[in-house]
Amino acid sequence: MNRLVIDAINKLESFMKTVDDATALPREAAEFVHALILAAPIRRAVEIGTSYGYSGLWIASALATRSGRLITIDHLQRKSDAARASFQAADLLEYVDLRIGTASEILRSINGPLDFVLNDADKDNCITYVDIVAPKLVDGGIILTDNTTTHARELAGFIDYMRRRHDFFTAILPVGNGMALSIKHARP
Ligand SMILES: C[S@@+](CC[C@H](N)C(=O)[O-])C[C@H]1O[C@@H](n2cnc3c(N)ncnc32)[C@H](O)[C@@H]1O
């Protein structure tokens, strides 16, 4: 990870302490996502929930090692603009496509194939988001859903749903805020 990226991450961590609307992956979860992308053959990634671009910096810096690309979605122009500035400072903008709008609408407009989706926006729509992206995901593709510990009640139905699907295997990871790691696979 180069100095520009590390500096942008550190600067954003400091900034996020000064605002009350910066809900981001905890650093250990962001490090896990970065490592996962380095380890798996992921090039085409989507993030639902850009916010200030914290997780996006970790994702895009891993994708940059193999010229991958991140499409990141948020409905708030203000946050997306701030995220763009961080990607620019980290010299990662060429690997990132920031889309502003309602996640379900933007997800429908994205063409597959996709290798990776970080599902980190509104918890009420997680099932909808999976239904939209699942057909676009390659076999072996990953949907990582944040907040399975911090929002256990809200996500209980989602986890049940993922476990009932025969085309995904879902493991719950006690990393950061808790994450559901769902791997798409061919039907047996
Ligand atoms: C938890 S934050 C994302 C944090 C980010 N992934 C990180 O770790 O740095 C969730 C974001 O989702 C956005 N969001 C919530 N509902 C949305 C929707 N229906 N469509 C698009 N964006 C949405 C919010 O504006 C917020 O910035």
Short mmCIF file of N, CA and C in Angstrom, two decimals, residues 45-183:
data_model
loop_
_atom_site.label_atom_id
_atom_site.label_comp_id
_atom_site.label_asym_id
_atom_site.label_seq_id
_atom_site.Cartn_x
_atom_site.Cartn_y
_atom_site.Cartn_z
N ALA A 45 -15.83 -4.66 -8.92
CA ALA A 45 -16.42 -4.56 -7.58
C ALA A 45 -17.47 -3.45 -7.54
N VAL A 46 -18.47 -3.67 -6.68
CA VAL A 46 -19.51 -2.67 -6.44
C VAL A 46 -19.62 -2.47 -4.93
N GLU A 47 -19.76 -1.22 -4.53
CA GLU A 47 -19.99 -0.91 -3.12
C GLU A 47 -21.33 -0.20 -3.01
N ILE A 48 -22.21 -0.73 -2.16
CA ILE A 48 -23.50 -0.07 -1.89
C ILE A 48 -23.31 0.70 -0.59
N GLY A 49 -23.21 2.03 -0.70
CA GLY A 49 -22.93 2.87 0.48
C GLY A 49 -21.50 3.39 0.46
N THR A 50 -21.28 4.49 -0.26
CA THR A 50 -19.94 5.09 -0.36
C THR A 50 -19.58 5.81 0.93
N SER A 51 -20.54 6.57 1.47
CA SER A 51 -20.31 7.51 2.56
C SER A 51 -19.10 8.39 2.21
N TYR A 52 -18.14 8.53 3.12
CA TYR A 52 -16.99 9.42 2.86
C TYR A 52 -15.84 8.71 2.13
N GLY A 53 -16.06 7.45 1.75
CA GLY A 53 -15.06 6.77 0.93
C GLY A 53 -14.03 5.98 1.71
N TYR A 54 -14.31 5.74 3.00
CA TYR A 54 -13.30 5.03 3.82
C TYR A 54 -13.10 3.59 3.31
N SER A 55 -14.18 2.81 3.29
CA SER A 55 -14.03 1.44 2.78
C SER A 55 -13.59 1.47 1.32
N GLY A 56 -14.06 2.48 0.59
CA GLY A 56 -13.69 2.59 -0.82
C GLY A 56 -12.19 2.74 -1.02
N LEU A 57 -11.53 3.45 -0.13
CA LEU A 57 -10.06 3.58 -0.25
C LEU A 57 -9.39 2.21 -0.11
N TRP A 58 -9.89 1.42 0.82
CA TRP A 58 -9.29 0.08 1.04
C TRP A 58 -9.60 -0.85 -0.13
N ILE A 59 -10.82 -0.74 -0.67
CA ILE A 59 -11.20 -1.60 -1.80
C ILE A 59 -10.43 -1.18 -3.05
N ALA A 60 -10.47 0.11 -3.36
CA ALA A 60 -9.86 0.58 -4.61
C ALA A 60 -8.35 0.37 -4.60
N SER A 61 -7.71 0.51 -3.44
CA SER A 61 -6.26 0.32 -3.41
C SER A 61 -5.90 -1.15 -3.64
N ALA A 62 -6.76 -2.07 -3.24
CA ALA A 62 -6.52 -3.49 -3.55
C ALA A 62 -6.79 -3.75 -5.04
N LEU A 63 -7.89 -3.19 -5.55
CA LEU A 63 -8.22 -3.39 -6.98
C LEU A 63 -7.13 -2.81 -7.88
N ALA A 64 -6.52 -1.72 -7.45
CA ALA A 64 -5.50 -1.05 -8.28
C ALA A 64 -4.31 -1.96 -8.56
N THR A 65 -4.09 -2.95 -7.70
CA THR A 65 -2.94 -3.85 -7.92
C THR A 65 -3.14 -4.72 -9.15
N ARG A 66 -4.41 -4.85 -9.62
CA ARG A 66 -4.65 -5.63 -10.85
C ARG A 66 -5.55 -4.88 -11.82
N SER A 67 -5.50 -3.53 -11.74
CA SER A 67 -6.28 -2.68 -12.64
C SER A 67 -7.76 -3.02 -12.63
N GLY A 68 -8.28 -3.32 -11.45
CA GLY A 68 -9.72 -3.54 -11.30
C GLY A 68 -10.44 -2.21 -11.19
N ARG A 69 -11.77 -2.30 -10.96
CA ARG A 69 -12.57 -1.08 -10.92
C ARG A 69 -13.69 -1.22 -9.89
N LEU A 70 -13.90 -0.14 -9.15
CA LEU A 70 -14.96 -0.09 -8.14
C LEU A 70 -16.04 0.88 -8.58
N ILE A 71 -17.28 0.40 -8.63
CA ILE A 71 -18.43 1.29 -8.74
C ILE A 71 -18.98 1.46 -7.33
N THR A 72 -19.03 2.70 -6.85
CA THR A 72 -19.51 2.92 -5.48
C THR A 72 -20.71 3.87 -5.51
N ILE A 73 -21.73 3.52 -4.73
CA ILE A 73 -23.05 4.16 -4.82
C ILE A 73 -23.43 4.84 -3.50
N ASP A 74 -23.89 6.07 -3.60
CA ASP A 74 -24.50 6.72 -2.44
C ASP A 74 -25.55 7.71 -2.94
N HIS A 75 -26.59 7.93 -2.14
CA HIS A 75 -27.61 8.88 -2.58
C HIS A 75 -27.32 10.32 -2.15
N LEU A 76 -26.24 10.51 -1.40
CA LEU A 76 -25.91 11.86 -0.93
C LEU A 76 -24.76 12.45 -1.75
N GLN A 77 -25.08 13.49 -2.50
CA GLN A 77 -24.07 14.17 -3.34
C GLN A 77 -22.90 14.68 -2.48
N ARG A 78 -23.25 15.26 -1.34
CA ARG A 78 -22.25 15.85 -0.45
C ARG A 78 -21.19 14.83 -0.03
N LYS A 79 -21.64 13.62 0.36
CA LYS A 79 -20.68 12.59 0.78
C LYS A 79 -19.89 12.07 -0.41
N SER A 80 -20.58 11.91 -1.51
CA SER A 80 -19.90 11.41 -2.70
C SER A 80 -18.80 12.37 -3.14
N ASP A 81 -19.08 13.67 -3.06
CA ASP A 81 -18.06 14.68 -3.42
C ASP A 81 -16.85 14.58 -2.49
N ALA A 82 -17.13 14.40 -1.20
CA ALA A 82 -16.02 14.27 -0.24
C ALA A 82 -15.22 13.00 -0.52
N ALA A 83 -15.93 11.92 -0.84
CA ALA A 83 -15.24 10.66 -1.15
C ALA A 83 -14.36 10.83 -2.39
N ARG A 84 -14.88 11.52 -3.39
CA ARG A 84 -14.11 11.74 -4.62
C ARG A 84 -12.78 12.44 -4.29
N ALA A 85 -12.84 13.42 -3.39
CA ALA A 85 -11.61 14.15 -3.02
C ALA A 85 -10.60 13.20 -2.36
N SER A 86 -11.10 12.27 -1.56
CA SER A 86 -10.18 11.31 -0.92
C SER A 86 -9.58 10.36 -1.95
N PHE A 87 -10.40 9.89 -2.89
CA PHE A 87 -9.87 9.00 -3.94
C PHE A 87 -8.81 9.74 -4.77
N GLN A 88 -9.10 11.01 -5.03
CA GLN A 88 -8.15 11.82 -5.80
C GLN A 88 -6.83 11.97 -5.03
N ALA A 89 -6.94 12.29 -3.75
CA ALA A 89 -5.73 12.47 -2.94
C ALA A 89 -4.90 11.20 -2.89
N ALA A 90 -5.58 10.05 -2.91
CA ALA A 90 -4.88 8.76 -2.86
C ALA A 90 -4.42 8.30 -4.25
N ASP A 91 -4.69 9.12 -5.26
CA ASP A 91 -4.35 8.79 -6.65
C ASP A 91 -5.05 7.49 -7.10
N LEU A 92 -6.31 7.33 -6.66
CA LEU A 92 -7.08 6.12 -6.99
C LEU A 92 -8.28 6.40 -7.88
N LEU A 93 -8.46 7.66 -8.26
CA LEU A 93 -9.70 8.02 -8.96
C LEU A 93 -9.90 7.24 -10.25
N GLU A 94 -8.81 6.86 -10.90
CA GLU A 94 -8.96 6.13 -12.17
C GLU A 94 -9.54 4.73 -11.95
N TYR A 95 -9.56 4.26 -10.71
CA TYR A 95 -10.10 2.93 -10.42
C TYR A 95 -11.51 2.99 -9.83
N VAL A 96 -12.06 4.19 -9.73
CA VAL A 96 -13.33 4.36 -9.02
C VAL A 96 -14.34 5.10 -9.88
N ASP A 97 -15.56 4.59 -9.87
CA ASP A 97 -16.68 5.22 -10.58
C ASP A 97 -17.73 5.54 -9.51
N LEU A 98 -17.85 6.82 -9.16
CA LEU A 98 -18.81 7.21 -8.11
C LEU A 98 -20.16 7.46 -8.75
N ARG A 99 -21.18 6.78 -8.27
CA ARG A 99 -22.54 6.96 -8.79
C ARG A 99 -23.42 7.51 -7.67
N ILE A 100 -24.21 8.53 -8.01
CA ILE A 100 -25.07 9.16 -7.01
C ILE A 100 -26.52 8.84 -7.33
N GLY A 101 -27.24 8.27 -6.36
CA GLY A 101 -28.65 7.97 -6.57
C GLY A 101 -29.09 6.84 -5.67
N THR A 102 -30.32 6.41 -5.90
CA THR A 102 -30.90 5.33 -5.09
C THR A 102 -30.25 4.00 -5.47
N ALA A 103 -29.78 3.29 -4.44
CA ALA A 103 -28.97 2.09 -4.71
C ALA A 103 -29.68 1.10 -5.62
N SER A 104 -30.96 0.82 -5.36
CA SER A 104 -31.64 -0.22 -6.17
C SER A 104 -31.68 0.19 -7.64
N GLU A 105 -31.92 1.48 -7.90
CA GLU A 105 -31.98 1.93 -9.31
C GLU A 105 -30.62 1.83 -9.98
N ILE A 106 -29.60 2.25 -9.27
CA ILE A 106 -28.26 2.20 -9.86
C ILE A 106 -27.81 0.76 -10.05
N LEU A 107 -28.08 -0.08 -9.07
CA LEU A 107 -27.68 -1.50 -9.20
C LEU A 107 -28.32 -2.13 -10.44
N ARG A 108 -29.60 -1.79 -10.69
CA ARG A 108 -30.27 -2.36 -11.87
C ARG A 108 -29.59 -1.91 -13.16
N SER A 109 -28.98 -0.73 -13.15
CA SER A 109 -28.37 -0.19 -14.37
C SER A 109 -26.95 -0.71 -14.61
N ILE A 110 -26.39 -1.40 -13.64
CA ILE A 110 -25.00 -1.88 -13.78
C ILE A 110 -24.99 -3.23 -14.49
N ASN A 111 -24.16 -3.32 -15.51
CA ASN A 111 -24.02 -4.59 -16.22
C ASN A 111 -23.03 -5.49 -15.49
N GLY A 112 -23.30 -6.79 -15.49
CA GLY A 112 -22.34 -7.75 -14.97
C GLY A 112 -21.28 -8.00 -16.02
N PRO A 113 -20.40 -8.94 -15.82
CA PRO A 113 -20.27 -9.71 -14.59
C PRO A 113 -19.57 -8.92 -13.48
N LEU A 114 -19.94 -9.29 -12.25
CA LEU A 114 -19.34 -8.69 -11.06
C LEU A 114 -18.65 -9.79 -10.24
N ASP A 115 -17.56 -9.38 -9.57
CA ASP A 115 -16.82 -10.34 -8.74
C ASP A 115 -17.08 -10.13 -7.25
N PHE A 116 -17.45 -8.90 -6.88
CA PHE A 116 -17.51 -8.57 -5.45
C PHE A 116 -18.51 -7.44 -5.22
N VAL A 117 -19.30 -7.58 -4.15
CA VAL A 117 -20.22 -6.50 -3.76
C VAL A 117 -20.08 -6.29 -2.25
N LEU A 118 -19.82 -5.05 -1.84
CA LEU A 118 -19.92 -4.70 -0.42
C LEU A 118 -21.28 -4.08 -0.20
N ASN A 119 -22.07 -4.74 0.63
CA ASN A 119 -23.46 -4.35 0.88
C ASN A 119 -23.49 -3.59 2.20
N ASP A 120 -23.43 -2.24 2.13
CA ASP A 120 -23.25 -1.46 3.36
C ASP A 120 -24.04 -0.16 3.32
N ALA A 121 -25.31 -0.25 2.90
CA ALA A 121 -26.17 0.95 2.94
C ALA A 121 -27.32 0.66 3.90
N ASP A 122 -28.55 0.91 3.47
CA ASP A 122 -29.70 0.69 4.35
C ASP A 122 -29.96 -0.80 4.52
N LYS A 123 -30.18 -1.19 5.76
CA LYS A 123 -30.31 -2.62 6.08
C LYS A 123 -31.66 -3.18 5.60
N ASP A 124 -32.69 -2.32 5.48
CA ASP A 124 -34.03 -2.79 5.07
C ASP A 124 -34.04 -3.39 3.67
N ASN A 125 -33.10 -2.92 2.84
CA ASN A 125 -33.15 -3.33 1.44
C ASN A 125 -32.11 -4.38 1.05
N CYS A 126 -31.49 -5.00 2.04
CA CYS A 126 -30.40 -5.95 1.72
C CYS A 126 -30.86 -7.09 0.82
N ILE A 127 -32.08 -7.60 1.06
CA ILE A 127 -32.56 -8.71 0.23
C ILE A 127 -32.77 -8.23 -1.21
N THR A 128 -33.36 -7.04 -1.34
CA THR A 128 -33.55 -6.47 -2.69
C THR A 128 -32.22 -6.34 -3.41
N TYR A 129 -31.21 -5.84 -2.70
CA TYR A 129 -29.90 -5.65 -3.34
C TYR A 129 -29.32 -6.99 -3.80
N VAL A 130 -29.43 -8.00 -2.96
CA VAL A 130 -28.93 -9.33 -3.35
C VAL A 130 -29.69 -9.83 -4.58
N ASP A 131 -31.01 -9.67 -4.58
CA ASP A 131 -31.80 -10.16 -5.72
C ASP A 131 -31.37 -9.48 -7.02
N ILE A 132 -30.99 -8.20 -6.93
CA ILE A 132 -30.57 -7.49 -8.15
C ILE A 132 -29.18 -7.94 -8.59
N VAL A 133 -28.25 -8.07 -7.62
CA VAL A 133 -26.86 -8.33 -8.04
C VAL A 133 -26.56 -9.81 -8.25
N ALA A 134 -27.31 -10.70 -7.61
CA ALA A 134 -26.95 -12.13 -7.67
C ALA A 134 -26.83 -12.65 -9.12
N PRO A 135 -27.78 -12.31 -10.02
CA PRO A 135 -27.63 -12.84 -11.38
C PRO A 135 -26.41 -12.27 -12.12
N LYS A 136 -25.89 -11.15 -11.64
CA LYS A 136 -24.74 -10.50 -12.32
C LYS A 136 -23.41 -10.99 -11.74
N LEU A 137 -23.49 -11.73 -10.65
CA LEU A 137 -22.27 -12.16 -9.94
C LEU A 137 -21.73 -13.44 -10.57
N VAL A 138 -20.42 -13.51 -10.75
CA VAL A 138 -19.80 -14.74 -11.27
C VAL A 138 -19.89 -15.84 -10.21
N ASP A 139 -19.77 -17.10 -10.64
CA ASP A 139 -19.62 -18.18 -9.66
C ASP A 139 -18.32 -17.94 -8.91
N GLY A 140 -18.36 -18.04 -7.60
CA GLY A 140 -17.20 -17.70 -6.78
C GLY A 140 -17.21 -16.24 -6.36
N GLY A 141 -18.18 -15.48 -6.91
CA GLY A 141 -18.30 -14.07 -6.54
C GLY A 141 -18.77 -13.92 -5.10
N ILE A 142 -18.51 -12.75 -4.55
CA ILE A 142 -18.73 -12.51 -3.11
C ILE A 142 -19.67 -11.34 -2.88
N ILE A 143 -20.62 -11.54 -1.95
CA ILE A 143 -21.38 -10.41 -1.40
C ILE A 143 -21.03 -10.34 0.09
N LEU A 144 -20.47 -9.21 0.49
CA LEU A 144 -20.09 -9.04 1.89
C LEU A 144 -21.03 -8.01 2.49
N THR A 145 -21.80 -8.44 3.50
CA THR A 145 -22.82 -7.56 4.10
C THR A 145 -22.39 -7.18 5.51
N ASP A 146 -22.29 -5.86 5.74
CA ASP A 146 -21.79 -5.39 7.03
C ASP A 146 -22.90 -5.33 8.08
N ASN A 147 -22.49 -5.30 9.34
CA ASN A 147 -23.35 -5.02 10.50
C ASN A 147 -24.16 -6.21 11.01
N THR A 148 -23.67 -7.43 10.80
CA THR A 148 -24.45 -8.58 11.31
C THR A 148 -24.44 -8.64 12.84
N THR A 149 -23.44 -8.02 13.47
CA THR A 149 -23.43 -7.97 14.95
C THR A 149 -24.18 -6.74 15.44
N THR A 150 -23.82 -5.57 14.88
CA THR A 150 -24.40 -4.31 15.40
C THR A 150 -25.87 -4.16 15.02
N HIS A 151 -26.30 -4.80 13.93
CA HIS A 151 -27.70 -4.71 13.51
C HIS A 151 -28.29 -6.12 13.40
N ALA A 152 -28.02 -6.94 14.43
CA ALA A 152 -28.40 -8.35 14.38
C ALA A 152 -29.91 -8.53 14.16
N ARG A 153 -30.70 -7.70 14.86
CA ARG A 153 -32.15 -7.85 14.74
C ARG A 153 -32.63 -7.49 13.33
N GLU A 154 -32.12 -6.35 12.82
CA GLU A 154 -32.54 -5.89 11.48
C GLU A 154 -32.12 -6.86 10.39
N LEU A 155 -30.98 -7.56 10.61
CA LEU A 155 -30.44 -8.41 9.54
C LEU A 155 -30.79 -9.89 9.72
N ALA A 156 -31.56 -10.22 10.76
CA ALA A 156 -31.88 -11.64 11.00
C ALA A 156 -32.61 -12.24 9.80
N GLY A 157 -33.59 -11.53 9.28
CA GLY A 157 -34.36 -12.04 8.13
C GLY A 157 -33.48 -12.17 6.90
N PHE A 158 -32.56 -11.23 6.73
CA PHE A 158 -31.63 -11.28 5.60
C PHE A 158 -30.74 -12.52 5.69
N ILE A 159 -30.22 -12.78 6.87
CA ILE A 159 -29.32 -13.94 7.03
C ILE A 159 -30.09 -15.24 6.78
N ASP A 160 -31.33 -15.32 7.29
CA ASP A 160 -32.18 -16.49 7.01
C ASP A 160 -32.35 -16.66 5.51
N TYR A 161 -32.63 -15.54 4.85
CA TYR A 161 -32.85 -15.56 3.40
C TYR A 161 -31.61 -16.09 2.68
N MET A 162 -30.43 -15.57 3.05
CA MET A 162 -29.20 -16.01 2.38
C MET A 162 -28.96 -17.49 2.63
N ARG A 163 -29.30 -17.95 3.83
CA ARG A 163 -29.03 -19.37 4.14
C ARG A 163 -30.02 -20.29 3.43
N ARG A 164 -31.18 -19.74 3.06
CA ARG A 164 -32.15 -20.56 2.31
C ARG A 164 -31.81 -20.62 0.82
N ARG A 165 -31.02 -19.68 0.35
CA ARG A 165 -30.65 -19.68 -1.07
C ARG A 165 -29.68 -20.81 -1.34
N HIS A 166 -29.95 -21.58 -2.42
CA HIS A 166 -29.07 -22.72 -2.72
C HIS A 166 -27.87 -22.32 -3.56
N ASP A 167 -27.86 -21.07 -4.02
CA ASP A 167 -26.75 -20.64 -4.89
C ASP A 167 -25.71 -19.81 -4.14
N PHE A 168 -25.87 -19.70 -2.80
CA PHE A 168 -24.86 -19.00 -1.99
C PHE A 168 -24.53 -19.83 -0.77
N PHE A 169 -23.27 -19.78 -0.37
CA PHE A 169 -22.90 -20.24 0.97
C PHE A 169 -22.55 -19.00 1.79
N THR A 170 -23.14 -18.87 2.98
CA THR A 170 -22.94 -17.68 3.80
C THR A 170 -22.29 -18.04 5.14
N ALA A 171 -21.18 -17.38 5.42
CA ALA A 171 -20.51 -17.52 6.72
C ALA A 171 -20.60 -16.17 7.43
N ILE A 172 -20.85 -16.23 8.73
CA ILE A 172 -20.91 -15.00 9.52
C ILE A 172 -19.56 -14.80 10.22
N LEU A 173 -18.96 -13.66 9.96
CA LEU A 173 -17.62 -13.40 10.48
C LEU A 173 -17.67 -12.39 11.63
N PRO A 174 -17.02 -12.71 12.74
CA PRO A 174 -17.01 -11.76 13.87
C PRO A 174 -15.91 -10.71 13.69
N VAL A 175 -15.93 -10.06 12.56
CA VAL A 175 -14.91 -9.05 12.23
C VAL A 175 -15.60 -7.68 12.24
N GLY A 176 -14.99 -6.73 12.90
CA GLY A 176 -15.56 -5.38 12.92
C GLY A 176 -16.97 -5.38 13.49
N ASN A 177 -17.93 -4.89 12.69
CA ASN A 177 -19.34 -4.83 13.11
C ASN A 177 -20.08 -6.13 12.85
N GLY A 178 -19.32 -7.19 12.48
CA GLY A 178 -19.92 -8.45 12.06
C GLY A 178 -20.24 -8.38 10.57
N MET A 179 -19.84 -9.43 9.83
CA MET A 179 -20.04 -9.41 8.39
C MET A 179 -20.55 -10.76 7.92
N ALA A 180 -21.51 -10.72 6.97
CA ALA A 180 -21.95 -11.96 6.32
C ALA A 180 -21.18 -12.07 5.00
N LEU A 181 -20.41 -13.15 4.90
CA LEU A 181 -19.61 -13.41 3.69
C LEU A 181 -20.37 -14.45 2.88
N SER A 182 -20.95 -14.02 1.77
CA SER A 182 -21.78 -14.91 0.95
C SER A 182 -21.06 -15.17 -0.38
N ILE A 183 -20.81 -16.47 -0.65
CA ILE A 183 -20.09 -16.85 -1.86
C ILE A 183 -21.09 -17.52 -2.81
#
